[in-house]
Tab-separated table of C-alpha atoms and ligand atoms in Angstrom:
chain	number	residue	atom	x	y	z
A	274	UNK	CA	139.631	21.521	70.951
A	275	UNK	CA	138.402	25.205	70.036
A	276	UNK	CA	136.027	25.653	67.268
A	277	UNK	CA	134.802	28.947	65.722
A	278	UNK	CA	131.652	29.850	64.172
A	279	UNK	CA	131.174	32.350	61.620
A	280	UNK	CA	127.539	33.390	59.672
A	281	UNK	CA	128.541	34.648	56.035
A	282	UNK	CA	126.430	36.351	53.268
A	283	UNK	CA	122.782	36.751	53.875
A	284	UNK	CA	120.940	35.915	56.643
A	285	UNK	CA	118.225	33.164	56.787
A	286	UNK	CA	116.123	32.171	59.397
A	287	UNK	CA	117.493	29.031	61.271
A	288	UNK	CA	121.099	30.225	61.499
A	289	UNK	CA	121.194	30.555	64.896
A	290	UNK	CA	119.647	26.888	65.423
A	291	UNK	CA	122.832	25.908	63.521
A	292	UNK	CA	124.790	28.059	66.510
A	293	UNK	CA	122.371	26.543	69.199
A	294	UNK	CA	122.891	22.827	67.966
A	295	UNK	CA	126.732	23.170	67.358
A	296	UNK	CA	127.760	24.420	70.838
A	297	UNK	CA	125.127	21.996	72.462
A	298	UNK	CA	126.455	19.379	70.982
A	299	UNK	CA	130.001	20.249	71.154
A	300	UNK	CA	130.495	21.780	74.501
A	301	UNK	CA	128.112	18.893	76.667
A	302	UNK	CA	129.495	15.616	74.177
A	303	UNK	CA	132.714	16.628	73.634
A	304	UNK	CA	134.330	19.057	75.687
A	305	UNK	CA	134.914	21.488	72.463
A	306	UNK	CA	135.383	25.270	73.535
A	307	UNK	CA	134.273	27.849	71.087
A	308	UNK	CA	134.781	30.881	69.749
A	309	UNK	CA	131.582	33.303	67.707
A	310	UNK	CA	133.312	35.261	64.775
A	311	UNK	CA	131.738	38.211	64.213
A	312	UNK	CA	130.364	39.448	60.917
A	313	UNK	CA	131.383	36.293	58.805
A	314	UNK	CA	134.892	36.022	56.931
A	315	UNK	CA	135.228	39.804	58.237
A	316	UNK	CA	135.741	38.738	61.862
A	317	UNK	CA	138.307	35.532	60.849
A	318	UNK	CA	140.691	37.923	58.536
A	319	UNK	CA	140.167	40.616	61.684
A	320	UNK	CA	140.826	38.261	64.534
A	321	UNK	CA	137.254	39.147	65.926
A	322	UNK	CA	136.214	36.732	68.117
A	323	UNK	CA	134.095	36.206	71.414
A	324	UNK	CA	133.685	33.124	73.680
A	325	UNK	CA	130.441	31.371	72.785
A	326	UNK	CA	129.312	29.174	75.805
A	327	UNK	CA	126.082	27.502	76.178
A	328	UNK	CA	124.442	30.077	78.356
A	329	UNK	CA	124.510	32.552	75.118
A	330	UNK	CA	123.100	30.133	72.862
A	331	UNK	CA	120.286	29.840	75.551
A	332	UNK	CA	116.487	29.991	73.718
A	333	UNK	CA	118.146	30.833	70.114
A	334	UNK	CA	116.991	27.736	67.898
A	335	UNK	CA	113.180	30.269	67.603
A	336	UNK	CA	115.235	33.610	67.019
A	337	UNK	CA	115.661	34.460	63.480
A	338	UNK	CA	118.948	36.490	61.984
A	339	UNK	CA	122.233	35.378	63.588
A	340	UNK	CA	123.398	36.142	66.520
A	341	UNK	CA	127.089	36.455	65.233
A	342	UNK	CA	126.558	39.396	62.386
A	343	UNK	CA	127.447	38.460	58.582
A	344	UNK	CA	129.011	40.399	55.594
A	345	UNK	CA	129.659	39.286	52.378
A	346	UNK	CA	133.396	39.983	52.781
A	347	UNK	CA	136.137	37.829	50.560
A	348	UNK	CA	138.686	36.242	53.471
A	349	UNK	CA	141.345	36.248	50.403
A	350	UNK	CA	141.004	40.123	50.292
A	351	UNK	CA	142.617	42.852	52.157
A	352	UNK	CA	145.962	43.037	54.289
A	353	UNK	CA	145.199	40.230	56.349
A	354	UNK	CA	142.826	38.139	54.398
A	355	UNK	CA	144.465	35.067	52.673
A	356	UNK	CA	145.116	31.274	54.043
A	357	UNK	CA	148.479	32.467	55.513
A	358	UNK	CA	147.568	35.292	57.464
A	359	UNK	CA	144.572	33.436	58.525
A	360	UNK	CA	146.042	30.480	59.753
A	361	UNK	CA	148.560	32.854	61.536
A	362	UNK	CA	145.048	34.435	63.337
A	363	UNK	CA	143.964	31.407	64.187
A	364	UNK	CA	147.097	29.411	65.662
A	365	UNK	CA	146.768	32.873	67.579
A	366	UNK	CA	144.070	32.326	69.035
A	367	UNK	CA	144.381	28.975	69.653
A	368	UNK	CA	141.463	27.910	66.835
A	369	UNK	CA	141.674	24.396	65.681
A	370	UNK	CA	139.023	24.911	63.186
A	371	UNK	CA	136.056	26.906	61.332
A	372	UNK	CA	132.553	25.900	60.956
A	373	UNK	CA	131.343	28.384	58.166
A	374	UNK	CA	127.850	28.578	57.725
A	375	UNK	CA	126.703	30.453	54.298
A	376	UNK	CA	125.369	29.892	50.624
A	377	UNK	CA	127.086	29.428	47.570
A	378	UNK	CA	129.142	32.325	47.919
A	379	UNK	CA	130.508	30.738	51.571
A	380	UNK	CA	130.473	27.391	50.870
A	381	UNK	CA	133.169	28.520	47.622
A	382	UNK	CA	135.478	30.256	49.908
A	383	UNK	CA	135.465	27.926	52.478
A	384	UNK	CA	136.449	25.125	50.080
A	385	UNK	CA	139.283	27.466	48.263
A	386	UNK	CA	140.342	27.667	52.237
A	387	UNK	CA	140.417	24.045	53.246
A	388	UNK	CA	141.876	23.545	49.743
A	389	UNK	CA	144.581	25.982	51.252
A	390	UNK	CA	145.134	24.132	54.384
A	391	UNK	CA	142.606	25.930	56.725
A	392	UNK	CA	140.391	23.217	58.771
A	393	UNK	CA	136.743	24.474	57.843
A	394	UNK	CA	133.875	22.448	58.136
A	395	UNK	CA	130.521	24.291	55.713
A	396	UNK	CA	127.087	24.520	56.954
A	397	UNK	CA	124.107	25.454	53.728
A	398	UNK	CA	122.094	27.593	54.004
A	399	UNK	CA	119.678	29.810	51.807
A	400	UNK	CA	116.562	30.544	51.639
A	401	UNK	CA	116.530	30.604	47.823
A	402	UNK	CA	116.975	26.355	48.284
A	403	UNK	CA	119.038	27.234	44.770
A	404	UNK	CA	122.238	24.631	46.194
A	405	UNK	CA	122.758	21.137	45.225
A	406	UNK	CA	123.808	18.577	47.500
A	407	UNK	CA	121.218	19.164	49.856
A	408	UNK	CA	117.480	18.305	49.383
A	409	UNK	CA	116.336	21.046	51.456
A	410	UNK	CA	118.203	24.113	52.821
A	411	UNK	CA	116.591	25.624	56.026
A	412	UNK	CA	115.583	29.159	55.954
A	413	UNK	CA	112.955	27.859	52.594
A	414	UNK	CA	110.741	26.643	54.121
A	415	UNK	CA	110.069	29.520	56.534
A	416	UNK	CA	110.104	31.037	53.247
A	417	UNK	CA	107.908	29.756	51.560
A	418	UNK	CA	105.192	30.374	55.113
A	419	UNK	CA	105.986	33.457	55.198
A	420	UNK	CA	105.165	33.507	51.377
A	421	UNK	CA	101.990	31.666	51.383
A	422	UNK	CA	100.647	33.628	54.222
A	423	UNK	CA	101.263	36.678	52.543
A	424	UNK	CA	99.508	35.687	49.240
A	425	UNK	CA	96.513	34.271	51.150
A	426	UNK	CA	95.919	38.227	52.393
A	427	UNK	CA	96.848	39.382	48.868
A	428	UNK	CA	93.464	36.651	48.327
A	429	UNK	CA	91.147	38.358	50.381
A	430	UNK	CA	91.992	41.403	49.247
A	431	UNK	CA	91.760	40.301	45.458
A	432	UNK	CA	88.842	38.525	45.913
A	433	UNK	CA	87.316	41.710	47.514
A	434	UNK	CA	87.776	44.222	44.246
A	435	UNK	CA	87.757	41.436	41.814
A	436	UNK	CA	91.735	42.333	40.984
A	437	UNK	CA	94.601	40.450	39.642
A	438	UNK	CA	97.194	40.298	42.320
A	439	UNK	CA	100.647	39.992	41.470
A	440	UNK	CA	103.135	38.721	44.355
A	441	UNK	CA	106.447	38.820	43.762
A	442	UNK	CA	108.775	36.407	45.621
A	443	UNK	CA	112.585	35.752	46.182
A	444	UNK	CA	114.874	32.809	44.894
A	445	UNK	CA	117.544	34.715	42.541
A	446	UNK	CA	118.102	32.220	39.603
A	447	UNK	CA	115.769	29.482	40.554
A	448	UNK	CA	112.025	29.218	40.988
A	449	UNK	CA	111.458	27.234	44.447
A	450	UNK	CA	110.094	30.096	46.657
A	451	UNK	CA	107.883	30.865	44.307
A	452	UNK	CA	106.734	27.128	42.802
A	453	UNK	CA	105.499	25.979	46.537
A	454	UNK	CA	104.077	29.510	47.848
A	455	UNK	CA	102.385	29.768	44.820
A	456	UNK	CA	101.354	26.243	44.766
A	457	UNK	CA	100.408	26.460	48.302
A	458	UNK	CA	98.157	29.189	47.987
A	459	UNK	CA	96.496	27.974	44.890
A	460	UNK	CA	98.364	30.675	42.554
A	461	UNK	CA	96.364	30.989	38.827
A	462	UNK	CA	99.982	30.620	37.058
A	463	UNK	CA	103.420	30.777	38.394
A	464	UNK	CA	106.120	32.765	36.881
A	465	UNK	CA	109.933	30.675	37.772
A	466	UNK	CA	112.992	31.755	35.987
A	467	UNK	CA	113.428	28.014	34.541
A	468	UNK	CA	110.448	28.601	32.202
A	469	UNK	CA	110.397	31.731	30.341
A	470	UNK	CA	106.411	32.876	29.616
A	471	UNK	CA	105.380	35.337	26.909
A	472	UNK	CA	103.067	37.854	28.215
A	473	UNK	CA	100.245	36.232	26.306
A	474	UNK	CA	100.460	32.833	28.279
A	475	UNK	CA	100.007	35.164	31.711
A	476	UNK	CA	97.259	36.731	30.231
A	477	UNK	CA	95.784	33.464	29.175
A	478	UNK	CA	95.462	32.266	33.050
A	479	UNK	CA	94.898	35.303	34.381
A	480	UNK	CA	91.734	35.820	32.019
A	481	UNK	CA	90.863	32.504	32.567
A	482	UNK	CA	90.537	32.550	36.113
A	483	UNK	CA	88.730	35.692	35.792
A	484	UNK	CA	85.924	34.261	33.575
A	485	UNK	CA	85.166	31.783	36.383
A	486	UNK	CA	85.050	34.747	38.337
A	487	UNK	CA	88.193	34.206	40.362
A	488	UNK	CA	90.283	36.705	41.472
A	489	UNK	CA	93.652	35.870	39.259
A	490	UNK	CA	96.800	35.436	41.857
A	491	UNK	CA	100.078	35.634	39.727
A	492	UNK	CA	102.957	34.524	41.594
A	493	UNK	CA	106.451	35.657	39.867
A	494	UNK	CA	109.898	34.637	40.956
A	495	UNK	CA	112.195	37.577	41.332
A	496	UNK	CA	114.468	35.515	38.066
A	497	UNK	CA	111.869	35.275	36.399
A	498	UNK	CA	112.358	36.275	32.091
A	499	UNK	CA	109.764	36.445	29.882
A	500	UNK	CA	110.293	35.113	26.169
A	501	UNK	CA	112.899	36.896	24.699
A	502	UNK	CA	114.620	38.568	27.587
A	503	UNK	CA	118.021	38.112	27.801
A	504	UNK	CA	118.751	39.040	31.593
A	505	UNK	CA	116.514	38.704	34.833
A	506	UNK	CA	114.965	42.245	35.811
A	507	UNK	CA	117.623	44.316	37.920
A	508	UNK	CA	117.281	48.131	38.077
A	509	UNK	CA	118.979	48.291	41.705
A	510	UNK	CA	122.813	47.766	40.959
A	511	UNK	CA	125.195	45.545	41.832
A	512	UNK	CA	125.562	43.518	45.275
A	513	UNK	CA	129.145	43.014	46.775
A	514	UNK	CA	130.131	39.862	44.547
A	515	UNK	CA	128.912	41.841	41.087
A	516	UNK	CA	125.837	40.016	40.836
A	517	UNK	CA	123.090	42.086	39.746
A	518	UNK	CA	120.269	42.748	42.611
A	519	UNK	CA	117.055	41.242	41.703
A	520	UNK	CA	113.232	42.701	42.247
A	521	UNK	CA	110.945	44.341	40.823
A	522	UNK	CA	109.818	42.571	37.942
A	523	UNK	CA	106.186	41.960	39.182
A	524	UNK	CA	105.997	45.927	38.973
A	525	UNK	CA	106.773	45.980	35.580
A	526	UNK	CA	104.404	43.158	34.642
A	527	UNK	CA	101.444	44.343	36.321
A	528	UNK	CA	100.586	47.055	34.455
A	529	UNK	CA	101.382	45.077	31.010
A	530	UNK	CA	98.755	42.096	32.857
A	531	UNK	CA	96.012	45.698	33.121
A	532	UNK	CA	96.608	46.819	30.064
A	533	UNK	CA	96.154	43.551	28.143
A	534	UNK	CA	93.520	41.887	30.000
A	535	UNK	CA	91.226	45.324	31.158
A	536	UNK	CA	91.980	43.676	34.805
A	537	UNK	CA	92.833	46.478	37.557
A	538	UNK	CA	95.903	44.892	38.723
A	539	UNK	CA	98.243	45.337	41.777
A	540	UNK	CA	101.903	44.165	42.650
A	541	UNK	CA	103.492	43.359	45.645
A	542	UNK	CA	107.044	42.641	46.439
A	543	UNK	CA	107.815	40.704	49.489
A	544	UNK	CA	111.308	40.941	49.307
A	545	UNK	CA	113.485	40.691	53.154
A	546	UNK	CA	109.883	40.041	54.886
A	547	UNK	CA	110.820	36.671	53.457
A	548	UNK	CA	114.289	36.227	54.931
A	549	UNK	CA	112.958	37.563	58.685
A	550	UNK	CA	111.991	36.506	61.649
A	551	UNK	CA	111.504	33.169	63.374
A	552	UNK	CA	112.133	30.138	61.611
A	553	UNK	CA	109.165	27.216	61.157
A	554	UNK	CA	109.333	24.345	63.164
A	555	UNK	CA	111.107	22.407	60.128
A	556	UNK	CA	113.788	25.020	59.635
A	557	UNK	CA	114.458	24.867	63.565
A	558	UNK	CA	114.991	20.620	63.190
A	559	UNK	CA	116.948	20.845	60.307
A	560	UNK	CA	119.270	23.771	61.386
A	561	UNK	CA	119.643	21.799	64.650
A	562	UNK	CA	120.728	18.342	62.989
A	563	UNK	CA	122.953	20.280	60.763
A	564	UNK	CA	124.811	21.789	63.740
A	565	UNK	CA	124.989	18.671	65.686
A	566	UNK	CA	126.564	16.528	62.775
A	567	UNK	CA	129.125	19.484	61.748
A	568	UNK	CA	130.220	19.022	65.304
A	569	UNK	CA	130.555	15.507	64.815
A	570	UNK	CA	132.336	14.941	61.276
A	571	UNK	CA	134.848	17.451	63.020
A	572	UNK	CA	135.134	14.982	66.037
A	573	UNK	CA	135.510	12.555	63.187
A	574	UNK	CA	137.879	14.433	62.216
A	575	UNK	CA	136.449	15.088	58.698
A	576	UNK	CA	137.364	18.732	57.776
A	577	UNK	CA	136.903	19.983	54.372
A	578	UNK	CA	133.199	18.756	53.494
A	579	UNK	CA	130.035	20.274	54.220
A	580	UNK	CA	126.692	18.729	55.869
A	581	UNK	CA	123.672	18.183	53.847
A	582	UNK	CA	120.323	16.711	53.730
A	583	UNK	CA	119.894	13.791	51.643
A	584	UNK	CA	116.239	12.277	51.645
A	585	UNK	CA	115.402	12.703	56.003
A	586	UNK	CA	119.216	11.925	56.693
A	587	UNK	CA	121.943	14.520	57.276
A	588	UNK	CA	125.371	13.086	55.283
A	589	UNK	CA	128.759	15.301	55.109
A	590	UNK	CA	129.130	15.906	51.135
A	591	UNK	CA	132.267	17.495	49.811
A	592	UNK	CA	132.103	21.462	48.557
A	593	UNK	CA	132.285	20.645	45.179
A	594	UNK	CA	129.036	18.364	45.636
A	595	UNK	CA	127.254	21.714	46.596
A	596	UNK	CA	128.557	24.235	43.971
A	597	UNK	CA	128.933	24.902	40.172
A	598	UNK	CA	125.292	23.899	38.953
A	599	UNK	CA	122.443	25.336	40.660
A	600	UNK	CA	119.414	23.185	42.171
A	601	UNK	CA	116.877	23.893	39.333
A	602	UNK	CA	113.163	23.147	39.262
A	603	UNK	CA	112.918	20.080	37.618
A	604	UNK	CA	110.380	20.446	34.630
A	605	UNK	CA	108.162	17.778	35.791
A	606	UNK	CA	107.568	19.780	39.454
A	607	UNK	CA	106.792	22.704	37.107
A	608	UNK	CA	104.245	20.917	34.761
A	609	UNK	CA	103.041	19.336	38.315
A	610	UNK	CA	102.109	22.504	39.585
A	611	UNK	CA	100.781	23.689	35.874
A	612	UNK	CA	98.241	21.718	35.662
A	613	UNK	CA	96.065	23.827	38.274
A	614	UNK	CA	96.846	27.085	36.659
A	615	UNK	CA	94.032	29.104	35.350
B	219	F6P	O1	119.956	34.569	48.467
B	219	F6P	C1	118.968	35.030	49.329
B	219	F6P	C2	118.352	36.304	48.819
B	219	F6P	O2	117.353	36.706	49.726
B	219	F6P	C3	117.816	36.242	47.390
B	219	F6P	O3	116.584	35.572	47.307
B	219	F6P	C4	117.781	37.700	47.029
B	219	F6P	O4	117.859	37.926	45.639
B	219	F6P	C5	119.009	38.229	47.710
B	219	F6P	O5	119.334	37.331	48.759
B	219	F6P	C6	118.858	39.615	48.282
B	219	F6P	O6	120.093	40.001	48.785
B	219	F6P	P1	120.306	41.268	49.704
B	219	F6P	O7	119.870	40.885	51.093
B	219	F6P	O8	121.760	41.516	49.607
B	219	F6P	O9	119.460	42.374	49.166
């Protein structure tokens, strides 16, 4: 059998544990051959494909990125995209089947595709944690290190001119990123897009924790609205599916936090520092198991599903499981954390 790998929409620290565990796991159990796609759905509607033995996935479950490339390219668009054409590439190449491993985005196309005929087996992943179906998504919790460590130095440095720090996190439309850094680092009120705040409530904790002579941390999520705003904050376009880019909110609240309060106030935006490097110890396991069961619900020969986390065990889900509805804070995790703000 000959199995290709492709790495679609943004990249997420873990990926290439996915890669690591697959061929491990495939090439020493089970005598599957395979094939890296390059750049995602690109490299499948392109026919762009390399042999992936174990010596190249040597050392990669610590290396963040992927080692194949991504895109956020549409395999139904162009000349050669479509389930036809594809299948026609594949049969080509002698490619029994696709483990795709992406995000929502991915995980749609690659059902649409097996719905079409194409054997594809999905992989999650996002940092943002935003699918259902799946507990945990690696590439979070790195995240959310990355995250904490960041707003301990924001701490120090807070603590040092008696300001309000703002730090601004990722997630798009859900608040996860942002509800354990912040809770991690012992945030004064966390800003999630599944509770809108009026600026008044911010102002509340952040005076608060000033009066006991704290130095207020704010933590916002990038989808984060206050009362009476319509639309997250987006002043950066579009990204390839039409979906306006996030960030930047934090910079727009900080000086509103100054002005009402009298607090000097400072934002940061951590944006892609959140999405690099190596992945935790967590994200590596997880990432590993995935690829080692996608390997084996293919050997099963159960195409058309995706792996997931459910509780500590991995289980094969199908796509539909894992899109529509996005993985939400629940309220009760929000009032959790809420009742150390101020
Ligand atoms: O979905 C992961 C994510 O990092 C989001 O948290 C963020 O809004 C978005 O991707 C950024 O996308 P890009 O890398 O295209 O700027």
């Amino acid at each position: 059998m000959k199995i290709g790998i492709l790495t679609s929409g943004g990249d997420c620290p873990g990926l290439n544990a996915v890669i690591r565990g697959a061929v491990l796991n495939g090439t020493e159990h089970h005598g599957i051959e395979f094939v890296g796609i390059r750049d995602g759905w690109k490299g499948l509607v392109e026919g762009d494909f390399f042999p992936l033995t174990r010596h190249q996935v040597k050392g990669l479950s610590k290396v963040g990125g992927t080692i194949l490339g991504t895109s956020r390219t549409n395999p139904y668009d162009g000349e050669r995209g479509g389930p036809e054409n594809i299948a026609k590439t594949l049969y080509g190449h002698h490619i029994d089947g696709v483990i795709a491993i992406g995000g929502e985005g991915t995980l749609a196309a690659a059902q649409r595709l097996a719905n079409d005929g194409i054997n594809v087996l999905g992989v999650p992943k996002t940092i943002d944690n935003d699918l259902r179906a799946t507990d945990y998504s690696f590439g979070f919790d790195t995240a959310v290190n990355i995250a904490t460590e960041a707003m301990d130095r924001l701490r120090t440095t807070g603590d040092s001119h008696q300001r309000c720090m703002v730090a601004e996190v990722m997630g798009r439309h859900v608040g996860w990123i942002a509800l354990h850094s912040g809770m991690a680092a012992g945030a004064h009120i966390i800003c999630i897009p599944e509770v809108p705040l009026s600026l008044e409530d911010i102002c509340d904790k952040v005076n608060s924790a000033a009066e006991r002579g704290r130095a207020p941390l704010v933590v916002v999520a990038e989808g984060f609205k206050l009362i009476g705003q319509d639309e997250a904050y987006s002043d950066k376009g579009l990204d390839a599916f039409n979906r306006p880019r996030l960030g930047g909110i934090s910079e727009v609240l900080a000086p509103e936090i100054e002005r009402v309060t009298g607090i000097e106030t400072r934002s940061t935006v951590l944006g892609h520092i959140q999405r690099g490097g190596a992945p935790s110890g967590f994200d590596r396991v997880l990432a590993t198991r995935l690829g080692l069961h996608a390997v084996d619900a293919i050997v099963d020969g159960e195409w058309g599903q995706m792996v997931a986390m459910q509780g500590t065990a991995i289980v094969r889900v199908p796509f539909s499981d894992a899109l529509g509805e996005l993985n939400t804070v629940p309220m009760e995790r929000y009032e959790g954390a809420a009742t150390l703000f101020g």
